[in-house]
Short mmCIF file of C-alpha atoms in Angstrom, two decimals:
data_model
loop_
_atom_site.label_atom_id
_atom_site.label_comp_id
_atom_site.label_asym_id
_atom_site.label_seq_id
_atom_site.Cartn_x
_atom_site.Cartn_y
_atom_site.Cartn_z
CA UNK A 1 48.45 -221.23 -102.16
CA UNK A 2 47.17 -225.37 -104.07
CA UNK A 3 48.73 -225.75 -107.62
CA UNK A 4 45.64 -225.06 -108.62
CA UNK A 5 45.36 -221.23 -107.60
CA UNK A 6 46.58 -218.85 -109.54
CA UNK A 7 44.50 -215.88 -108.56
CA UNK A 8 48.58 -214.35 -107.29
CA UNK A 9 49.37 -214.30 -110.50
CA UNK A 10 46.86 -213.35 -112.19
CA UNK A 11 46.67 -210.46 -110.25
CA UNK A 12 50.33 -209.82 -110.66
CA UNK A 13 50.36 -210.22 -114.66
CA UNK A 14 47.65 -207.91 -114.56
CA UNK A 15 49.07 -204.93 -112.65
CA UNK A 16 52.04 -205.64 -115.31
CA UNK A 17 49.23 -205.22 -118.20
CA UNK A 18 47.71 -202.24 -116.98
CA UNK A 19 50.69 -200.35 -115.53
CA UNK A 20 52.29 -200.64 -119.28
CA UNK A 21 49.38 -199.87 -120.77
CA UNK A 22 49.64 -196.84 -118.62
CA UNK A 23 52.69 -196.16 -119.25
CA UNK A 24 51.86 -197.29 -123.42
CA UNK A 25 49.24 -194.13 -123.38
CA UNK A 26 51.41 -191.97 -120.68
CA UNK A 27 54.44 -191.94 -123.28
CA UNK A 28 51.92 -191.87 -126.56
CA UNK A 29 51.86 -188.12 -126.75
CA UNK A 30 55.69 -188.15 -126.45
CA UNK A 31 58.53 -187.57 -128.68
CA UNK A 32 59.38 -191.38 -127.40
CA UNK A 33 56.65 -193.08 -129.54
CA UNK A 34 57.49 -190.79 -133.30
CA UNK A 35 61.35 -191.95 -132.42
CA UNK A 36 59.85 -195.58 -133.09
CA UNK A 37 57.78 -195.54 -134.80
CA UNK A 38 57.40 -192.53 -137.54
CA UNK A 39 61.20 -192.22 -137.41
CA UNK A 40 61.70 -188.32 -136.35
CA UNK A 41 61.70 -185.83 -133.14
CA UNK A 42 60.32 -182.94 -132.81
CA UNK A 43 62.29 -179.91 -131.26
CA UNK A 44 61.74 -176.42 -129.86
CA UNK A 45 63.94 -173.71 -128.79
CA UNK A 46 63.21 -169.86 -128.11
CA UNK A 47 66.30 -168.95 -130.13
CA UNK A 48 69.61 -170.68 -132.50
CA UNK A 49 71.33 -170.11 -129.36
CA UNK A 50 69.65 -172.46 -127.12
CA UNK A 51 69.73 -175.14 -129.96
CA UNK A 52 72.03 -177.33 -130.02
CA UNK A 53 75.60 -176.98 -132.92
CA UNK A 54 74.61 -179.40 -134.57
CA UNK A 55 71.04 -178.35 -134.82
CA UNK A 56 69.03 -177.17 -138.00
CA UNK A 57 68.09 -173.63 -136.75
CA UNK A 58 72.12 -173.18 -137.62
CA UNK A 59 71.54 -173.45 -141.18
CA UNK A 60 72.48 -170.58 -142.72
CA UNK A 61 69.40 -169.39 -144.29
CA UNK A 62 69.22 -168.78 -141.42
CA UNK A 63 68.07 -165.13 -140.05
CA UNK A 64 69.84 -164.27 -136.85
CA UNK A 65 66.63 -163.07 -135.17
CA UNK A 66 64.49 -166.29 -135.49
CA UNK A 67 62.16 -167.28 -132.99
CA UNK A 68 60.06 -169.10 -131.62
CA UNK A 69 61.65 -172.41 -133.58
CA UNK A 70 59.86 -175.39 -134.45
CA UNK A 71 61.88 -177.99 -135.77
CA UNK A 72 60.97 -182.12 -136.75
CA UNK A 73 63.99 -184.17 -138.37
CA UNK A 74 64.48 -187.68 -139.40
CA UNK A 75 66.42 -190.08 -136.80
CA UNK A 76 67.58 -192.77 -139.09
CA UNK A 77 71.52 -192.81 -139.78
CA UNK A 78 72.36 -190.86 -142.65
CA UNK A 79 69.10 -189.00 -143.37
CA UNK A 80 68.49 -185.54 -144.00
CA UNK A 81 65.00 -184.67 -143.96
CA UNK A 82 64.09 -181.69 -141.99
CA UNK A 83 61.42 -179.33 -141.67
CA UNK A 84 61.37 -175.98 -140.11
CA UNK A 85 58.60 -173.39 -138.05
CA UNK A 86 60.67 -169.98 -137.07
CA UNK A 87 59.85 -167.03 -135.45
CA UNK A 88 61.66 -163.62 -137.64
CA UNK A 89 61.12 -160.35 -138.84
CA UNK A 90 64.40 -160.10 -140.98
CA UNK A 91 64.18 -160.93 -144.82
CA UNK A 92 66.28 -163.72 -146.24
CA UNK A 93 69.73 -162.95 -147.39
CA UNK A 94 69.84 -162.38 -151.33
CA UNK A 95 73.83 -163.55 -151.29
CA UNK A 96 72.65 -167.58 -149.95
CA UNK A 97 68.49 -167.20 -151.48
CA UNK A 98 67.31 -166.81 -154.57
CA UNK A 99 63.38 -167.37 -155.29
CA UNK A 100 62.82 -169.56 -157.88
CA UNK A 101 59.36 -171.90 -158.99
CA UNK A 102 58.96 -174.27 -156.26
CA UNK A 103 59.87 -177.57 -156.96
CA UNK A 104 60.15 -180.04 -154.05
CA UNK A 105 58.01 -180.14 -151.10
CA UNK A 106 58.11 -180.69 -146.81
CA UNK A 107 58.53 -183.97 -145.63
CA UNK A 108 57.18 -183.19 -141.87
CA UNK A 109 54.51 -180.84 -141.38
CA UNK A 110 54.39 -178.27 -138.23
CA UNK A 111 51.29 -177.35 -136.91
CA UNK A 112 50.73 -173.25 -138.56
CA UNK A 113 52.97 -173.60 -140.58
CA UNK A 114 52.13 -172.77 -144.23
CA UNK A 115 51.20 -175.30 -146.95
CA UNK A 116 54.64 -175.53 -149.34
CA UNK A 117 52.26 -176.94 -151.34
CA UNK A 118 49.74 -173.65 -152.74
CA UNK A 119 53.24 -172.17 -153.15
CA UNK A 120 54.19 -170.96 -156.57
CA UNK A 121 57.63 -170.22 -155.58
CA UNK A 122 59.91 -170.82 -153.14
CA UNK A 123 63.76 -169.49 -152.29
CA UNK A 124 66.50 -171.90 -152.21
CA UNK A 125 69.16 -171.62 -150.43
CA UNK A 126 71.67 -174.87 -150.71
CA UNK A 127 70.06 -177.46 -149.64
CA UNK A 128 67.07 -176.54 -147.75
CA UNK A 129 63.82 -174.09 -149.53
CA UNK A 130 61.72 -171.60 -147.89
CA UNK A 131 58.25 -169.98 -147.98
CA UNK A 132 57.05 -167.08 -145.48
CA UNK A 133 54.68 -168.26 -142.19
CA UNK A 134 52.52 -165.51 -141.35
CA UNK A 135 55.19 -164.56 -138.26
CA UNK A 136 58.89 -165.60 -140.62
CA UNK A 137 60.43 -168.19 -142.48
CA UNK A 138 59.15 -172.10 -143.01
CA UNK A 139 61.51 -174.34 -144.51
CA UNK A 140 62.74 -178.03 -145.44
CA UNK A 141 64.93 -180.89 -147.31
CA UNK A 142 66.25 -181.78 -148.88
CA UNK A 143 65.05 -179.77 -152.13
CA UNK A 144 65.65 -181.10 -155.29
CA UNK A 145 68.69 -180.93 -157.36
CA UNK A 146 67.08 -178.66 -159.66
CA UNK A 147 66.64 -176.42 -157.30
CA UNK A 148 69.97 -176.79 -155.02
CA UNK A 149 71.39 -175.70 -159.06
CA UNK A 150 70.42 -172.36 -158.65
CA UNK A 151 71.38 -171.71 -155.06
CA UNK A 152 73.42 -168.66 -154.67
CA UNK A 153 75.56 -171.05 -152.44
CA UNK A 154 75.01 -173.99 -150.41
CA UNK A 155 72.84 -172.25 -147.28
#
């Protein structure tokens, strides 16, 4: 190889770039991109028992029979933004939640969730606002301080 022959180096560079491109394309559908670029993460749990103790799947308002739990939440430190869509046949606990006029909306959307901005009324459950979904409930936090003030507890 002469000093001026750069084909092997170029071939290596092209291979490296091709590998990086493949990795980038492969990750584009993954949660890594969401976490790094959009500062959010998604999680799915069959039941709340499958979720870590720190998960919003254990929020006080979440019915005990909740299943097919889908969560989108912020990855930023000190952020509390989260949305949760779950299946449940149970009503919300009136000791935790009360129905009021909606004053907030979800930061995140989840496929299959109802449009929170189409809802005139919500259940306020502490720092959460919750509306009925097709098979259960769709909730988001934080809600407005006025909604929180009307909640029977901080569910």
